[in-house]
Coordinates of C-alpha atoms in Angstrom, one line a residue:
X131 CA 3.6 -45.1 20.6
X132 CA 5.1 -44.1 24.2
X133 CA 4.1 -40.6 23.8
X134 CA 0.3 -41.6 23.0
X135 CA 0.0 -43.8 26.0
X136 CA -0.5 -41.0 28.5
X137 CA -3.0 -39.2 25.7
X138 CA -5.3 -42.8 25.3
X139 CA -5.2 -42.6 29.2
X140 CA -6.1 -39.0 29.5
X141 CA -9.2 -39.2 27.1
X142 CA -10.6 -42.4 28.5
X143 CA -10.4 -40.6 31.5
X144 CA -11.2 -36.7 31.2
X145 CA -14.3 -36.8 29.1
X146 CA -17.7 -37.6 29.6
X147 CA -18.9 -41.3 28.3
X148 CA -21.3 -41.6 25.7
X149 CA -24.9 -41.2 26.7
X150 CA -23.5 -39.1 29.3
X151 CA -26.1 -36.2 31.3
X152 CA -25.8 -32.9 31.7
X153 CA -23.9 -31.7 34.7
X154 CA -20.8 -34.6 34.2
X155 CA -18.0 -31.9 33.4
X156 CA -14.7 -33.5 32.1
X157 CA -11.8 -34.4 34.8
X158 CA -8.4 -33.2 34.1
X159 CA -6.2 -36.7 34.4
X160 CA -2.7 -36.3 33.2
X161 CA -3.1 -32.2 33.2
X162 CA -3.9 -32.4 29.4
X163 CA -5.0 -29.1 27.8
X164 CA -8.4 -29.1 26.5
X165 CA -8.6 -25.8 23.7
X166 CA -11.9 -24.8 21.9
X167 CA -11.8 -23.8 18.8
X168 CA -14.4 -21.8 17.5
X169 CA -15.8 -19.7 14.3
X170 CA -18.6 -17.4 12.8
X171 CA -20.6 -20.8 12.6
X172 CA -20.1 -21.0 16.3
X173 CA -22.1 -21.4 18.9
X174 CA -24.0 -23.9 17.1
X175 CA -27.8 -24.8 17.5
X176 CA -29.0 -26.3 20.9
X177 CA -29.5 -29.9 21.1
X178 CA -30.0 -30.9 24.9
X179 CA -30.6 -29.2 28.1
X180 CA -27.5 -27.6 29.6
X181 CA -25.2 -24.8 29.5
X182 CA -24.8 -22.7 26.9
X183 CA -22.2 -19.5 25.7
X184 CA -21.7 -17.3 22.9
X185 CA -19.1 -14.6 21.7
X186 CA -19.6 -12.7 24.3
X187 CA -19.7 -15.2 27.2
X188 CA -17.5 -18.5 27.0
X189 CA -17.6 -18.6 30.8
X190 CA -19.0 -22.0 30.1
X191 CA -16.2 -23.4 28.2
X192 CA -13.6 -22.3 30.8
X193 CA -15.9 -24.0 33.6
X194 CA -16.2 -27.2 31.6
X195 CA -12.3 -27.1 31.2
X196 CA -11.2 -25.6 28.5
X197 CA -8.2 -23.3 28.6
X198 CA -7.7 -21.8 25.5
X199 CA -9.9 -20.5 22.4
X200 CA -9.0 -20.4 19.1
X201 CA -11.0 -18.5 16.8
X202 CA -11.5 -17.7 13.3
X203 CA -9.3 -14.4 11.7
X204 CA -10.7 -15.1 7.8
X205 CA -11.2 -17.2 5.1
X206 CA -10.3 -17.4 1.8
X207 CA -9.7 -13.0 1.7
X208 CA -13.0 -12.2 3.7
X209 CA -12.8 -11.3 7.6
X210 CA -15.0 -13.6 10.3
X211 CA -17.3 -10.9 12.0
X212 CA -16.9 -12.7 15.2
X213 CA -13.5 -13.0 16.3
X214 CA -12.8 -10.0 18.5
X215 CA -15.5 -10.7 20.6
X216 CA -15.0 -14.2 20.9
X217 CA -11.1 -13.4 21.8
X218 CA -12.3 -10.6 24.0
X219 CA -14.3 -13.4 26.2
X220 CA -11.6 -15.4 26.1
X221 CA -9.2 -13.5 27.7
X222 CA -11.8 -12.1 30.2
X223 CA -12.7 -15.8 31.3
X224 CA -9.4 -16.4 31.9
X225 CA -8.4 -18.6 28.4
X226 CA -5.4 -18.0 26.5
X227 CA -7.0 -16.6 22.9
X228 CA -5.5 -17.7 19.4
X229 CA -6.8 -17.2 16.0
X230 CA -6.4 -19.1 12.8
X231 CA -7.1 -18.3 9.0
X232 CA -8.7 -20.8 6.4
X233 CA -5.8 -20.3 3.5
X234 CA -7.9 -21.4 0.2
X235 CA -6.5 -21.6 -3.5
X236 CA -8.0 -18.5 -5.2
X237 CA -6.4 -16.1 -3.6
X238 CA -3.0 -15.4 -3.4
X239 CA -1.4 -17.0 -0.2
X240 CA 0.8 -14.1 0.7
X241 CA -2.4 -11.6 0.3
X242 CA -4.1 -14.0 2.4
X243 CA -1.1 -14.0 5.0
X244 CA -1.2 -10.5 5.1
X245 CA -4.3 -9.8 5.6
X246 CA -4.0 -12.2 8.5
X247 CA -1.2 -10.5 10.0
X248 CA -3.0 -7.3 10.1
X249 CA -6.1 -8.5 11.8
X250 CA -3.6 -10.6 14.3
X251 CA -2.0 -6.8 14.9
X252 CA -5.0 -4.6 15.0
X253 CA -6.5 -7.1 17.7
X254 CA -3.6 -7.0 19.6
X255 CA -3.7 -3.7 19.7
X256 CA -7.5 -3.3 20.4
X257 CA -7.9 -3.7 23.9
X258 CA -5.7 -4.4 27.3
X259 CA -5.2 -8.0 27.4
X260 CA -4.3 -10.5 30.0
X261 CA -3.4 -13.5 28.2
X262 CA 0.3 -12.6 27.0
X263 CA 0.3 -14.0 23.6
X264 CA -1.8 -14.7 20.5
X265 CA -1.5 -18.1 19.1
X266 CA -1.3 -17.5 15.2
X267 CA -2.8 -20.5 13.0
X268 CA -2.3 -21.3 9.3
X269 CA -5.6 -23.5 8.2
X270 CA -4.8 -25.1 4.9
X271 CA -7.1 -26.2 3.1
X272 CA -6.6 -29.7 1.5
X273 CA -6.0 -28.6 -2.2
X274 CA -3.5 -26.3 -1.9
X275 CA 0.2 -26.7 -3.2
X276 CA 3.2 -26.7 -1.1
X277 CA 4.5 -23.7 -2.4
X278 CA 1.3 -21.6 -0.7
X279 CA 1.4 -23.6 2.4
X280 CA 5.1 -22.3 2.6
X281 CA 4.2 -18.9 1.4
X282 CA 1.8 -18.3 3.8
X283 CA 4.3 -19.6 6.6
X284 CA 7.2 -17.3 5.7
X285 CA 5.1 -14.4 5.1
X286 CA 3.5 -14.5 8.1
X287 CA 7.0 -15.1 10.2
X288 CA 9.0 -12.5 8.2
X289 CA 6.0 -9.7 9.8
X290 CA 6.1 -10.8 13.4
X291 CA 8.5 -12.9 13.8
X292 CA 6.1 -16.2 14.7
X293 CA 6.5 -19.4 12.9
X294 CA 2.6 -20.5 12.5
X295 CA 0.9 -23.4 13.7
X296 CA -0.2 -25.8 10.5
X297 CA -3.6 -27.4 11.0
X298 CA -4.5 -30.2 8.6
X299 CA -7.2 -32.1 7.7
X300 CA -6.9 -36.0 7.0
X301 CA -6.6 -35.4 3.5
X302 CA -5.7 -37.3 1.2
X303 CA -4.4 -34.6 -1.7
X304 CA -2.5 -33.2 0.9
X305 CA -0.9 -36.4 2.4
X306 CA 0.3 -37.1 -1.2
X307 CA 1.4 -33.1 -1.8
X308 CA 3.3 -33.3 1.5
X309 CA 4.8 -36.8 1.9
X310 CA 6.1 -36.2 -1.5
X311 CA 8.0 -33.0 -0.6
X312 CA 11.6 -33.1 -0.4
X313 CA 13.9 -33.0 2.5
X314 CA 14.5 -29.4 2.4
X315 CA 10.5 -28.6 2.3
X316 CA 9.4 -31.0 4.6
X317 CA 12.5 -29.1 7.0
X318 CA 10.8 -26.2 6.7
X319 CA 7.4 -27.3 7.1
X320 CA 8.8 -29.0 10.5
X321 CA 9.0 -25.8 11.8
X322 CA 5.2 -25.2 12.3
X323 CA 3.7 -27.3 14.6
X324 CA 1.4 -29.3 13.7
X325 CA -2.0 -29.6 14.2
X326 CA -3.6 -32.9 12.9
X327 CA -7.4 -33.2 12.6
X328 CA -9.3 -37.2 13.6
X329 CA -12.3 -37.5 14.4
X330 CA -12.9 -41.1 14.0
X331 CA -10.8 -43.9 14.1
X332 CA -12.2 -45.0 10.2
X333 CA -12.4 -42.1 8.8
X334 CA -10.1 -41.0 5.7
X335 CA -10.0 -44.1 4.0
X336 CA -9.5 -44.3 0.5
X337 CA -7.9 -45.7 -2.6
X338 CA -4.5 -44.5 -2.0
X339 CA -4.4 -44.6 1.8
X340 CA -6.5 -46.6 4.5
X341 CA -8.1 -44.9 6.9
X342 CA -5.2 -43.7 9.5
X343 CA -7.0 -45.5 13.0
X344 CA -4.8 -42.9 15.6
X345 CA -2.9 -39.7 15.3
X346 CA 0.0 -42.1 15.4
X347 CA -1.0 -43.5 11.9
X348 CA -1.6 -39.6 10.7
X349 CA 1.7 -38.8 11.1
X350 CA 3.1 -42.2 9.3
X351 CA 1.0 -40.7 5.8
X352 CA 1.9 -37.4 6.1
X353 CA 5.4 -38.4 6.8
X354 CA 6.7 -34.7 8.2
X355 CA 6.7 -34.5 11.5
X356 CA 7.6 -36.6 14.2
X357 CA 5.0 -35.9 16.4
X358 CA 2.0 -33.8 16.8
X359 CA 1.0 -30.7 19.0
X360 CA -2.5 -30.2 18.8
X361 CA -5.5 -33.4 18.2
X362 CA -8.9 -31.9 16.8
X363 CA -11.1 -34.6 18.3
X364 CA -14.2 -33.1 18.1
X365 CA -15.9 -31.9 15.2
X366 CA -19.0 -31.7 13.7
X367 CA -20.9 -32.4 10.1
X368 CA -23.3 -30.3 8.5
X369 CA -26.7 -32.1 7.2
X370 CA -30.4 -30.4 6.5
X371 CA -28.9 -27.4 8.0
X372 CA -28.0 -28.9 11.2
X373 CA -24.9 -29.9 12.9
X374 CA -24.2 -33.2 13.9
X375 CA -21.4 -34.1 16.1
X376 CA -18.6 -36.3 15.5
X377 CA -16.1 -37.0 18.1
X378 CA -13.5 -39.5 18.3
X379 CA -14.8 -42.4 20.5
X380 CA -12.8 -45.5 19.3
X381 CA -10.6 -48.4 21.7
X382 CA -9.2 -46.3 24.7
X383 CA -10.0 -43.0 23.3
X384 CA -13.3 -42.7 24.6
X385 CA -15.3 -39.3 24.4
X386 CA -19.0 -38.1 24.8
X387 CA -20.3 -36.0 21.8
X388 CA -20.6 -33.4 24.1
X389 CA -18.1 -31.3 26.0
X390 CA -19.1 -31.5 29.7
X391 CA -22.6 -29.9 30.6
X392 CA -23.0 -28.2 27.2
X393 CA -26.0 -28.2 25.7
X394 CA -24.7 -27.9 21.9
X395 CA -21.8 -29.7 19.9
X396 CA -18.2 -27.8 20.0
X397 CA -14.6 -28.5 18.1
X398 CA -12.9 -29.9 20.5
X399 CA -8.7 -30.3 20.8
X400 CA -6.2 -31.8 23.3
X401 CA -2.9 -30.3 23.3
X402 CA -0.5 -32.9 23.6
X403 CA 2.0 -31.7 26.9
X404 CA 1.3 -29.8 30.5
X405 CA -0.5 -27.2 31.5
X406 CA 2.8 -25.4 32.1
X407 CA 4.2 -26.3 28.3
X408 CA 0.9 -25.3 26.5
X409 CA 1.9 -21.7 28.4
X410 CA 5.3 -21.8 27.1
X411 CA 3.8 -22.8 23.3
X412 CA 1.0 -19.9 23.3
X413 CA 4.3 -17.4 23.3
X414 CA 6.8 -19.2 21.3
X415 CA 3.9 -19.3 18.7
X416 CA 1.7 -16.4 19.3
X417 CA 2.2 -12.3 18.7
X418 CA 2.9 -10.5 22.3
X419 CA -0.2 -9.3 23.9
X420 CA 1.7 -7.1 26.8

C-alpha cells in the first residue's frame, strides 16, 4: 500500500468534489499526471454549463490539467476517423499525444498489430511535431486469449522497437486467462506496463472474484504485475443513447464526475509518478516524433 498513499492523497485533493460548479478546475497536489483519453465517441454530449472542446481544440483539457491525450488508432481491423486531429490538437496545446488500438477476437492479432503500427508510422510522419514521442497502447479486450495479447505485443515491438502499454478492464475472463499464465508468460507480459481500469470501488464483483475495492486489490486478481502505471478513473456508461458518467469517488479517493470546468463527461487517468517520470515513460514507450 505505501505506493497508493500519495495517489489516495492526490485524488482527494486534485479533483473537484461532487456537486462541484463550473469554474472549480482541479489542483495539482503531489505533481500527479492527469491524461485524457479520448475516441471517435468523444467529445460526448453536453450536460452542464461550462467549457467545452473537440478534435480540433482540447485547449480546454490542457487548461483544466491534463497533460497528455490518448486517442483511438482502430478497433477490431477498422480505423477511428478522429485520431489525427485529436493528436494534432494535442500536441499543439502543449499535451504529449498517444494512441491505443481496441485488439478484439475476430481478427487476427498480428493483422490487427500491424495495421496499428502503420497508422502509429504514417502519423508520425504526418506533420512537425512537438511532443517527442507517441505513446503506443494495446487495448485488449476481455475475451481474448493470452496467446493474442502476446502476439499483438511482440508484433508491435519487433516493428518499432516499443514494448506497448496493456490496458485492461476489470474482467473477470481475463483475470482468470492471466493469473493462470505461467511464469514465463506472465514475464513477458511484465514487460508492458500496465494500465488497469476502476471506476468504482464495487464494481467487478462476481462469482469467481469479489469486487477488487482499489487498484491495489486489481493487481492481487490479476496477479502479473507488481504495480500499476496508468488508473482509468473516469469513465462513462452508455444508456438511451446517452452517456452517463462514472468516476471513482469511494473512501479517500474522492472525484467529481466532471473534470474541472467541463461541461460534458471525459475518461479520465492518473499516471502513477512525476511530471518529470510520465516524460521519461512517453519515450521509453512511444515511437520518436523528432
Amino acid at each position: 500500500m505505501k505506493h497508493l498513499f500519495p495517489l489516495l492523497l492526490l485524488l482527494a485533493s486534485c479533483s473537484s468534489q461532487p456537486g462541484s460548479t463550473p469554474g472549480s478546475l482541479p489542483p495539482t497536489g503531489f505533481g500527479m499526471p492527469q491524461i485524457i483519453n479520448v475516441s471517435a465517441y468523444d467529445p460526448k454530449e453536453r450536460q452542464r454549463v461550462g467549457r467545452s472542446y473537440s478534435e480540433h481544440d482540447v485547449s480546454a483539457l490542457r487548461a483544466n490539467g491534463a497533460s497528455g491525450l490518448i486517442a483511438r488508432a482502430g478497433k477490431g481491423g477498422n480505423l477511428d476517423e478522429k485520431c489525427a486531429a485529436f493528436l494534432a490538437s494535442a500536441d499543439r496545446a502543449g499535451m504529449l499525444p498517444g494512441i491505443y488500438y481496441r485488439v478484439q477476437r475476430h481478427v487476427d492479432a498480428v493483422a490487427q498489430a500491424d495495421q496499428f503500427v502503420n497508422r502509429a508510422m504514417s502519423l508520425a510522419r504526418g506533420r512537425s511535431w512537438n511532443a517527442p514521442a507517441l505513446l503506443l497502447c494495446g487495448d485488449f479486450d476481455g475475451n481474448l486469449p493470452l496467446s493474442s495479447i502476446l502476439r499483438f505485443m511482440e508484433r508491435v515491438e519487433s516493428r518499432t522497437g516499443v514494448i506497448p502499454v496493456a490496458y485492461l478492464e476489470n474482467s473477470t475472463q481475463l483475470k482468470q486467462t492471466l493469473s493462470g499464465a505461467d511464469a514465463a508468460s506472465k514475464a513477458k507480459l511484465r514487460r508492458m506496463p500496465y494500465w488497469l481500469a476502476l471506476y468504482a470501488h464495487d464494481s467487478g464483483a462476481g462469482p469467481v472474484y469479489p469486487a477488487p475495492g482499489n487498484p491495489h486489490g486489481l493487481l492481487k486478481q490479476y496477479d502479473v504485475w507488481s504495480n500499476w502505471t496508468l488508473w482509468q478513473y473516469g469513465g462513462v456508461d452508455w444508456q438511451r443513447g446517452g452517456s452517463q458518467p462514472k468516476v471513482y469517488n469511494h473512501g479517500r479517493y474522492r472525484n467529481s464526475l466532471y473534470f474541472g470546468d467541463l461541461d460534458r463527461p471525459v475518461e479520465r487517468n492518473v499516471f502513477h509518478g512525476s511530471h518529470a517520470a510520465l516524460g521519461a515513460f512517453w519515450q521509453q514507450h512511444g515511437l520518436r516524433l523528432r
